[in-house]
Short mmCIF file of C-alpha atoms in Angstrom, two decimals:
data_model
loop_
_atom_site.label_atom_id
_atom_site.label_comp_id
_atom_site.label_asym_id
_atom_site.label_seq_id
_atom_site.Cartn_x
_atom_site.Cartn_y
_atom_site.Cartn_z
CA MET A 293 -21.12 -8.12 -6.19
CA LYS A 294 -21.98 -5.22 -3.93
CA ASP A 295 -19.75 -2.35 -2.95
CA THR A 296 -20.34 -2.80 0.73
CA LEU A 297 -19.43 -5.82 2.80
CA ALA A 298 -22.21 -8.22 3.46
CA ASP A 299 -23.09 -8.91 7.05
CA SER A 300 -23.59 -12.60 6.39
CA PRO A 301 -20.70 -15.02 5.85
CA LEU A 302 -19.45 -15.15 2.26
CA PRO A 303 -18.62 -18.31 0.28
CA ASP A 304 -15.26 -19.70 1.37
CA ASP A 305 -13.97 -21.61 -1.66
CA GLU A 306 -11.19 -21.01 -4.16
CA ARG A 307 -13.43 -20.70 -7.22
CA SER A 308 -15.57 -17.97 -5.72
CA LEU A 309 -12.61 -16.03 -4.32
CA TYR A 310 -10.25 -16.29 -7.28
CA GLY A 311 -12.70 -15.68 -10.10
CA ARG A 312 -12.72 -13.45 -13.17
CA THR A 313 -13.24 -10.26 -11.15
CA PHE A 314 -10.18 -10.99 -9.03
CA TRP A 315 -7.93 -11.57 -12.02
CA TRP A 316 -9.07 -8.42 -13.82
CA ALA A 317 -8.40 -6.49 -10.60
CA TYR A 318 -5.03 -8.24 -10.49
CA VAL A 319 -4.10 -7.02 -13.98
CA ALA A 320 -5.32 -3.50 -13.17
CA ASN A 321 -3.23 -3.35 -10.00
CA LEU A 322 -0.19 -4.54 -11.95
CA LEU A 323 -0.64 -1.70 -14.46
CA LEU A 324 -1.10 0.89 -11.73
CA VAL A 325 2.00 -0.09 -9.79
CA ALA A 326 4.02 -0.25 -13.02
CA ALA A 327 2.87 3.29 -13.81
CA ASN A 328 3.85 4.46 -10.33
CA ALA A 329 7.22 2.67 -10.45
CA ILE A 330 8.12 4.59 -13.60
CA THR A 331 7.69 7.80 -11.60
CA PHE A 332 10.34 6.67 -9.09
CA ARG A 333 12.47 8.87 -11.36
CA PHE A 334 10.50 11.91 -10.20
CA ALA A 335 13.46 13.18 -8.15
CA GLU A 336 15.55 13.12 -11.33
CA TYR A 337 12.88 15.20 -13.06
CA VAL A 338 12.88 17.80 -10.29
CA ASN A 339 16.67 17.93 -10.48
CA PHE A 340 16.44 18.42 -14.27
CA LEU A 341 14.07 21.34 -13.67
CA GLY A 342 16.57 22.90 -11.25
CA GLY A 343 15.38 21.67 -7.84
CA SER A 344 17.44 20.24 -4.94
CA GLU A 345 16.77 17.13 -2.84
CA GLU A 346 15.03 19.28 -0.22
CA VAL A 347 12.81 20.82 -2.91
CA THR A 348 11.99 17.31 -4.14
CA GLY A 349 11.00 16.43 -0.58
CA SER A 350 8.78 19.49 -0.29
CA ILE A 351 6.97 18.64 -3.56
CA VAL A 352 6.48 15.04 -2.47
CA ARG A 353 5.28 16.23 0.93
CA ALA A 354 2.74 18.58 -0.69
CA GLY A 355 1.35 15.68 -2.69
CA VAL A 356 1.13 13.41 0.33
CA ILE A 357 -0.51 16.10 2.48
CA GLY A 358 -3.05 16.56 -0.32
CA SER A 359 -3.80 12.85 -0.29
CA ILE A 360 -4.17 12.87 3.52
CA VAL A 361 -6.68 15.73 3.38
CA MET A 362 -8.51 14.00 0.54
CA ARG A 363 -8.80 10.80 2.57
CA LEU A 364 -10.95 12.60 5.14
CA THR A 365 -13.49 13.13 2.36
CA LEU A 366 -12.83 9.90 0.49
CA ALA A 367 -13.35 7.84 3.63
CA ARG A 368 -16.89 9.14 3.99
CA ASP A 369 -17.68 9.13 0.28
CA LEU A 370 -16.65 5.49 -0.12
CA ASP A 371 -19.27 4.46 2.41
CA ARG A 372 -21.91 6.91 1.13
CA LEU A 373 -21.40 6.89 -2.65
CA GLY A 374 -19.79 3.52 -3.21
CA VAL A 375 -16.52 2.16 -4.55
CA ARG A 376 -17.34 2.41 -8.27
CA ARG A 377 -17.93 6.15 -8.39
CA MET A 378 -14.95 7.01 -6.24
CA TRP A 379 -12.66 4.54 -8.02
CA LEU A 380 -13.38 6.04 -11.43
CA ALA A 381 -13.17 9.61 -10.11
CA THR A 382 -9.76 9.10 -8.52
CA SER A 383 -8.51 7.27 -11.63
CA LEU A 384 -9.38 10.31 -13.74
CA LEU A 385 -7.62 12.57 -11.23
CA PHE A 386 -4.52 10.39 -11.55
CA VAL A 387 -4.63 10.86 -15.33
CA ALA A 388 -5.00 14.62 -14.87
CA GLY A 389 -1.92 14.66 -12.62
CA CYS A 390 0.10 12.88 -15.31
CA LEU A 391 -1.01 15.44 -17.91
CA LEU A 392 -0.02 18.36 -15.67
CA THR A 393 3.36 16.77 -14.99
CA LEU A 394 3.96 16.42 -18.73
CA GLY A 395 3.40 20.16 -19.18
CA ALA A 396 5.61 21.40 -16.31
CA GLN A 397 8.40 23.75 -17.41
CA ASP A 398 10.06 24.57 -14.07
CA VAL A 399 9.85 23.99 -10.32
CA GLY A 400 6.79 26.20 -9.98
CA TRP A 401 3.16 25.92 -8.97
CA GLN A 402 2.26 23.50 -11.78
CA ILE A 403 4.63 20.75 -10.62
CA TYR A 404 3.18 21.06 -7.11
CA VAL A 405 -0.41 20.89 -8.37
CA ALA A 406 0.50 17.99 -10.65
CA ARG A 407 2.04 16.04 -7.78
CA VAL A 408 -0.94 16.72 -5.52
CA ALA A 409 -3.42 15.54 -8.19
CA TYR A 410 -1.29 12.50 -9.00
CA THR A 411 -0.86 11.49 -5.34
CA ILE A 412 -4.52 12.02 -4.47
CA GLY A 413 -5.57 9.94 -7.46
CA LEU A 414 -3.09 7.19 -6.65
CA ALA A 415 -4.13 7.06 -2.99
CA GLY A 416 -7.80 6.87 -3.92
CA MET A 417 -7.21 4.11 -6.46
CA PHE A 418 -5.31 1.95 -3.98
CA ALA A 419 -7.94 2.56 -1.28
CA CYS A 420 -10.81 1.63 -3.60
CA SER A 421 -8.97 -1.47 -4.77
CA ASN A 422 -8.45 -2.69 -1.20
CA VAL A 423 -12.06 -1.99 -0.23
CA HIS A 424 -13.32 -3.76 -3.35
CA ILE A 425 -11.31 -6.94 -2.76
CA GLN A 426 -12.44 -7.13 0.89
CA SER A 427 -16.09 -6.93 -0.14
CA SER A 428 -16.10 -10.43 -1.60
CA VAL A 429 -14.28 -12.56 0.98
CA PRO A 430 -14.94 -14.03 4.43
CA LEU A 431 -13.54 -12.06 7.35
CA HIS A 432 -10.81 -14.56 8.20
CA ARG A 433 -9.46 -14.53 4.61
CA ARG A 434 -9.18 -10.77 4.13
CA THR A 435 -5.45 -10.71 4.89
CA GLU A 436 -4.85 -13.52 2.40
CA MET A 437 -6.79 -11.79 -0.38
CA ILE A 438 -5.12 -8.42 0.20
CA ALA A 439 -1.79 -10.25 -0.01
CA SER A 440 -2.78 -12.14 -3.17
CA LEU A 441 -3.96 -9.03 -4.98
CA GLY A 442 -0.92 -7.12 -3.80
CA SER A 443 1.43 -9.68 -5.35
CA SER A 444 0.54 -8.18 -8.72
CA GLY A 445 2.02 -4.92 -7.50
CA PHE A 446 5.45 -6.50 -7.21
CA LEU A 447 5.28 -7.64 -10.82
CA GLY A 448 4.24 -4.11 -11.74
CA MET A 449 7.12 -2.64 -9.73
CA MET A 450 9.57 -4.83 -11.62
CA VAL A 451 8.12 -3.88 -15.01
CA GLY A 452 7.98 -0.16 -14.17
CA ALA A 453 11.56 -0.04 -12.90
CA GLN A 454 12.81 -1.79 -16.03
CA VAL A 455 10.89 0.56 -18.31
CA GLY A 456 12.15 3.63 -16.46
CA ASP A 457 15.81 2.60 -16.68
CA LEU A 458 15.40 1.53 -20.31
CA LEU A 459 14.11 4.98 -21.24
CA PHE A 460 17.05 6.59 -19.44
CA GLU A 461 19.45 4.38 -21.42
CA LEU A 462 17.86 4.97 -24.82
CA LEU A 463 17.11 8.70 -24.63
CA PRO A 464 19.39 11.66 -23.86
CA ARG A 465 18.76 13.70 -20.71
CA SER A 466 16.32 16.16 -22.22
CA ALA A 467 12.70 17.20 -22.00
CA TRP A 468 11.85 14.40 -24.45
CA LEU A 469 13.06 11.80 -21.96
CA TYR A 470 10.65 12.98 -19.29
CA GLN A 471 7.85 13.35 -21.83
CA ALA A 472 8.33 9.67 -22.69
CA LEU A 473 8.59 8.73 -19.01
CA PHE A 474 5.42 10.41 -17.81
CA GLY A 475 3.64 9.76 -21.11
CA THR A 476 4.04 6.03 -20.47
CA THR A 477 2.63 6.54 -16.97
CA LEU A 478 -0.34 8.37 -18.48
CA LEU A 479 -1.02 5.55 -20.96
CA LEU A 480 -0.97 2.90 -18.23
CA GLY A 481 -3.31 5.04 -16.13
CA LEU A 482 -5.81 5.20 -19.00
CA LEU A 483 -5.70 1.41 -19.46
CA TYR A 484 -6.25 0.96 -15.73
CA THR A 485 -9.31 3.23 -15.83
CA LEU A 486 -10.84 1.22 -18.68
CA ILE A 487 -10.38 -2.04 -16.79
CA ILE A 488 -11.93 -0.63 -13.63
CA PHE A 489 -14.88 0.66 -15.62
CA GLY A 490 -15.52 -2.91 -16.79
CA VAL A 491 -14.80 -4.64 -13.46
CA THR A 492 -17.29 -2.49 -11.54
CA ARG A 493 -20.04 -2.15 -14.15
CA ARG A 494 -22.39 -4.52 -12.27
CA ASP A 495 -21.57 -3.30 -8.77
CA GLN A 496 -24.44 -2.10 -6.62
CA HIS A 497 -24.28 0.20 -3.66
CA VAL A 498 -26.67 0.88 -0.80
CA HIS A 499 -26.53 4.62 -0.06
CA GLN A 500 -25.63 5.42 3.57
CA PRO A 501 -26.49 9.06 4.22
CA ASP A 502 -25.76 8.87 7.95
CA THR A 503 -22.05 8.01 7.76
CA PRO A 504 -20.31 9.84 10.65
CA PRO A 505 -17.27 12.05 9.98
CA PRO A 506 -14.05 10.03 9.57
CA TRP A 507 -12.37 11.61 12.60
CA THR A 508 -15.31 10.48 14.73
CA LEU A 509 -14.97 6.92 13.45
CA LEU A 510 -11.19 7.00 13.91
CA TRP A 511 -11.65 8.02 17.53
CA ARG A 512 -14.35 5.42 18.10
CA TYR A 513 -12.54 2.53 16.37
CA TRP A 514 -8.91 3.52 16.95
CA PRO A 515 -6.74 0.82 15.28
CA GLY A 516 -4.08 0.86 18.01
CA PRO A 517 -0.27 0.62 17.70
CA VAL A 518 -0.52 -0.65 14.12
CA VAL A 519 -0.75 3.06 13.24
CA VAL A 520 2.92 3.53 14.20
CA VAL A 521 3.89 0.60 11.96
CA ALA A 522 2.02 2.30 9.12
CA PHE A 523 4.11 5.44 9.77
CA ALA A 524 7.29 3.32 9.52
CA VAL A 525 6.15 1.85 6.19
CA GLY A 526 5.67 5.37 4.86
CA VAL A 527 9.13 6.46 6.00
CA CYS A 528 10.76 3.50 4.20
CA PHE A 529 8.71 4.17 1.07
CA VAL A 530 10.11 7.71 0.87
CA ALA A 531 13.69 6.45 1.13
CA SER A 532 13.30 3.83 -1.61
CA THR A 533 10.81 5.36 -4.05
CA VAL A 534 11.97 8.99 -3.95
CA PHE A 535 15.64 9.25 -2.99
CA LEU A 536 17.14 5.91 -4.03
CA THR A 537 17.39 7.02 -7.65
CA ARG A 538 19.39 10.08 -6.55
CA GLN A 539 21.82 7.83 -4.70
CA ALA A 540 22.27 5.76 -7.86
CA THR A 541 22.95 8.90 -9.90
CA ALA A 542 25.44 10.17 -7.30
CA LEU A 543 27.30 6.85 -7.53
CA GLY A 544 27.34 7.01 -11.34
CA LEU A 545 25.14 3.92 -11.71
CA VAL A 546 22.80 3.22 -14.62
CA GLY A 547 19.66 3.25 -12.48
CA VAL A 548 17.62 1.42 -9.88
CA ARG A 549 16.13 -1.44 -11.90
CA THR A 550 18.42 -4.00 -10.22
CA TYR A 551 17.13 -2.93 -6.82
CA PHE A 552 13.45 -2.86 -7.70
CA THR A 553 13.58 -6.04 -9.79
CA SER A 554 15.20 -7.93 -6.91
CA TYR A 555 12.82 -6.25 -4.46
CA ALA A 556 9.78 -7.20 -6.53
CA ILE A 557 10.82 -10.80 -7.13
CA THR A 558 11.52 -11.32 -3.43
CA ALA A 559 8.33 -9.62 -2.34
CA PHE A 560 6.26 -11.57 -4.87
CA ALA A 561 7.72 -14.90 -3.74
CA PHE A 562 7.24 -14.17 -0.04
CA ARG A 563 3.78 -12.73 -0.61
CA LEU A 564 2.71 -16.06 -2.11
CA LEU A 565 4.56 -18.10 0.52
CA SER A 566 3.10 -16.07 3.37
CA ARG A 567 -0.49 -15.92 2.08
CA THR A 568 -1.74 -18.05 4.97
CA TRP A 569 0.80 -17.08 7.63
CA SER A 570 -1.71 -14.75 9.23
CA ARG A 571 -3.69 -17.84 10.23
CA SER A 572 -0.72 -19.95 11.30
CA LEU A 573 2.04 -17.64 12.52
CA GLY A 574 -0.22 -14.68 13.37
CA ARG A 575 -0.23 -11.12 12.09
CA HIS A 576 1.60 -9.58 15.04
CA ARG A 577 4.65 -11.80 14.50
CA MET A 578 4.47 -11.14 10.76
CA MET A 579 4.61 -7.41 11.45
CA LEU A 580 7.74 -7.79 13.57
CA LEU A 581 9.42 -9.93 10.92
CA GLY A 582 8.51 -7.34 8.29
CA LEU A 583 9.95 -4.48 10.35
CA GLY A 584 13.15 -6.48 10.82
CA GLY A 585 13.38 -6.89 7.05
CA HIS A 586 13.08 -3.13 6.54
CA VAL A 587 15.77 -2.41 9.13
CA GLY A 588 18.18 -4.72 7.31
CA GLY A 589 17.24 -3.29 3.93
CA GLN A 590 17.85 0.32 4.99
CA LEU A 591 21.20 -0.42 6.67
CA LEU A 592 22.50 -2.47 3.75
CA LEU A 593 21.86 0.41 1.33
CA ILE A 594 24.64 2.30 3.11
CA GLY A 595 27.28 -0.01 1.63
CA VAL A 596 26.15 0.17 -2.00
CA ASP A 597 29.00 0.93 -4.43
CA SER A 598 27.86 -0.90 -7.57
CA GLU A 599 24.58 -1.86 -9.18
CA TRP A 600 24.87 -5.46 -7.95
CA ASP A 601 25.21 -4.23 -4.37
CA PHE A 602 21.51 -3.32 -4.55
CA ILE A 603 20.48 -6.98 -4.52
CA LEU A 604 20.94 -7.84 -0.83
CA PRO A 605 19.17 -4.74 0.58
CA ALA A 606 16.41 -5.31 -1.99
CA LEU A 607 15.92 -8.87 -0.73
CA CYS A 608 15.48 -7.60 2.83
CA GLY A 609 13.19 -4.75 1.80
CA GLY A 610 11.05 -6.99 -0.41
CA PHE A 611 10.65 -9.51 2.41
CA GLY A 612 9.59 -6.75 4.80
CA HIS A 613 7.11 -5.24 2.34
CA ALA A 614 5.56 -8.63 1.53
CA LEU A 615 4.70 -9.28 5.16
CA LEU A 616 3.90 -5.80 6.41
CA PHE A 617 1.39 -4.28 4.01
CA PRO A 618 -1.45 -6.87 4.16
CA CYS A 619 -1.13 -7.09 7.95
CA VAL A 620 -1.20 -3.31 8.38
CA VAL A 621 -4.35 -3.01 6.24
CA SER A 622 -6.06 -6.04 7.79
CA LEU A 623 -5.31 -5.16 11.43
CA GLY A 624 -5.88 -1.47 10.85
CA THR A 625 -9.41 -2.01 9.52
CA GLU A 626 -10.40 -4.89 11.81
CA LYS A 627 -12.15 -2.76 14.45
CA PHE A 628 -14.30 -0.89 11.92
CA PRO A 629 -17.81 -2.28 11.39
CA ASN A 630 -18.73 -3.62 7.97
CA GLN A 631 -20.61 -0.50 6.87
CA TYR A 632 -17.56 1.65 7.64
CA ARG A 633 -14.93 -0.58 6.04
CA GLY A 634 -14.30 2.01 3.34
CA THR A 635 -13.49 4.58 6.00
CA GLY A 636 -11.26 2.18 7.91
CA THR A 637 -9.26 1.16 4.84
CA THR A 638 -8.84 4.74 3.70
CA LEU A 639 -7.70 5.94 7.12
CA ILE A 640 -5.12 3.20 7.68
CA LEU A 641 -3.65 3.80 4.22
CA GLY A 642 -3.67 7.48 5.16
CA CYS A 643 -1.41 6.65 8.10
CA ILE A 644 1.19 5.39 5.61
CA ASP A 645 0.82 8.72 3.81
CA VAL A 646 1.35 10.56 7.11
CA GLY A 647 4.65 8.72 7.52
CA MET A 648 5.67 9.79 4.02
CA ALA A 649 4.59 13.40 4.58
CA LEU A 650 6.49 13.68 7.86
CA ALA A 651 9.64 12.10 6.42
CA ALA A 652 9.95 13.47 2.88
CA GLN A 653 11.38 16.95 3.41
CA PRO A 654 13.46 16.12 6.53
CA LEU A 655 15.10 13.18 4.74
CA GLY A 656 15.86 15.42 1.75
CA TRP A 657 17.41 17.95 4.14
CA VAL A 658 19.54 15.23 5.74
CA ILE A 659 20.82 14.18 2.30
CA ASP A 660 21.64 17.76 1.30
CA HIS A 661 23.57 18.46 4.52
CA TYR A 662 24.99 15.08 5.62
CA GLY A 663 24.58 12.51 2.83
CA PHE A 664 22.80 9.26 2.13
CA THR A 665 24.44 7.27 4.94
CA GLN A 666 22.88 9.47 7.60
CA MET A 667 19.54 9.32 5.82
CA TYR A 668 19.48 5.52 5.92
CA LEU A 669 20.60 5.49 9.56
CA THR A 670 17.63 7.75 10.32
CA THR A 671 15.09 5.51 8.57
CA ALA A 672 16.55 2.32 10.05
CA GLY A 673 16.52 3.87 13.52
CA PHE A 674 12.85 4.72 13.22
CA CYS A 675 12.06 1.13 12.19
CA VAL A 676 14.05 -0.24 15.15
CA GLY A 677 12.10 1.99 17.52
CA THR A 678 8.83 0.86 15.96
CA PHE A 679 9.89 -2.80 16.29
CA VAL A 680 10.55 -2.41 20.01
CA PHE A 681 7.35 -0.41 20.58
CA TYR A 682 5.04 -2.79 18.70
CA GLY A 683 6.70 -5.94 20.02
CA ALA A 684 6.32 -4.79 23.62
CA LEU A 685 2.60 -4.14 23.15
CA ARG A 686 1.43 -6.81 20.71
CA LEU A 687 3.80 -9.79 20.54
CA ASN A 688 1.47 -12.08 22.52
CA ALA A 689 -1.79 -10.23 21.87
CA PRO A 690 -4.83 -12.17 20.56
CA ASP A 691 -5.15 -12.42 16.77
CA ALA A 692 -8.57 -13.17 15.25
CA ASP A 693 -7.07 -14.70 12.09
CA ARG A 694 -4.94 -17.19 14.01
CA GLU A 695 -7.70 -18.03 16.46
CA HIS A 696 -10.06 -18.85 13.61
CA GLN A 697 -7.49 -21.30 12.23
CA LEU A 698 -6.89 -22.92 15.63
CA ALA A 699 -10.62 -23.27 16.21
CA ALA A 700 -11.04 -24.95 12.82
CA ILE A 701 -8.42 -27.64 13.52
CA GLN A 702 -9.09 -28.31 17.21
CA PRO A 703 -9.56 -32.02 17.97
CA ALA A 704 -12.85 -33.64 18.74
CA ASN A 705 -14.30 -32.87 22.15
CA SER A 706 -14.46 -35.30 25.02
CA VAL A 707 -17.67 -36.98 23.81
CA GLY A 708 -16.16 -37.74 20.43
CA ARG A 709 -18.01 -35.13 18.40
CA PRO A 710 -16.20 -32.45 16.43
CA SER A 711 -16.29 -29.10 18.18
CA PRO A 712 -17.99 -26.55 16.00
CA ALA A 713 -15.83 -23.62 14.89
CA PRO A 714 -17.18 -20.38 16.31
CA GLU A 715 -18.71 -17.91 13.94
CA ALA A 716 -16.53 -14.91 13.14
CA ALA A 717 -17.61 -11.84 15.02
CA PRO A 718 -18.49 -8.78 12.97
CA CYS A 719 -15.30 -7.02 11.97
CA GLY A 720 -15.99 -3.91 13.95
CA SER A 721 -17.11 -5.74 17.04
CA SER A 722 -14.97 -5.85 20.15
CA GLU A 723 -15.66 -9.57 20.19
CA SER A 724 -13.30 -10.01 17.23
CA LEU A 725 -10.42 -9.07 19.55
CA LEU A 726 -11.31 -11.50 22.35
CA PRO A 727 -9.90 -15.01 22.67
CA VAL A 728 -12.19 -17.60 21.13
CA SER A 729 -13.05 -19.06 24.51
CA ALA A 730 -14.10 -15.66 25.83
CA ARG A 731 -16.53 -14.76 23.04
CA PRO A 732 -20.25 -15.04 23.81
CA ARG A 733 -21.96 -17.96 22.12
#
């Protein structure tokens, strides 16, 4: 299998799509998300080292800004150098970030550098994984395959949250606890790197020395209002993956495993149920449903008093995540031509990072000065605004995934012969955004 997307249609059958390579990538993604879920306790670590919520936000923001800057280089390098090289390089950077975190003694330069290395590595690994899975599927099944691979992440989230809380129950609050926490993350990162080394060993890449700068491609193939939805996803990620554990501690609860286990189970179930919704319901409606789920999830976190109160907001958040992420990636990369798919994927994931970077420190400041209720009202309000904005612009807009499905099931034409389904336009072509009837034959 090649690193770059083929211009010709790819085999469209279950055996070719869900083969050995897919399942190894599935296991690797599970390990990576489990490793990242363990670090949801990062805010606790910063607090242990003497930092406040605002300081936690500034460290997280530094890491996210680092990943955004890196994406400007990664986007071009993915198209020029190929997925394999960049995937392994960012995996090793992730491991280095874990090692630096293990050695941090205070809230000084090392914890900032460690977070930057960790976040850059993580961002690159997710970008490479999404580019790799898209390289082996037909255009109209990209959303489905991103969703299928991503379902492993919810299993990983559940495992990681359980491991993190278990360590906090078994070990006293000391340096040894955080050594065990981030040491486990390091081990999972090493296993992930070994799997990726094997999965990509036969990959080939056609060098593209003339890849334009990413900002040029972003201007030329601007994804549209889906960018704002990506920002909203990032804002919600900050609330749940950074500050939720601090809310649990403030309430005197054991941890956040009930939330993330319920979140992961719900997201996993809906990810499988909604695998083909992009072709039946349409991605624009899926995005609005997903935003609605996040609004409910953020507002319901306000009323949490016990560990079991986490379940209902987790159900809403998991539903929203299950629908939003594959649609954001699929729609965000749709306008980019095949040879620039690496750039498109990296940039749209970077938009999620921008949302995190913009929200991290301000949300920490809101918690320090006003509390968690006001923080959740802020995140929910942003999602409501995004819902109204996106719905007004895209509710009835054409959707290439849905049109492909409708064309495939249309009845026989007036002379009794089946009407041929139109060929999918190249992903970066403007034709992919036109109604089927309006595309040139």
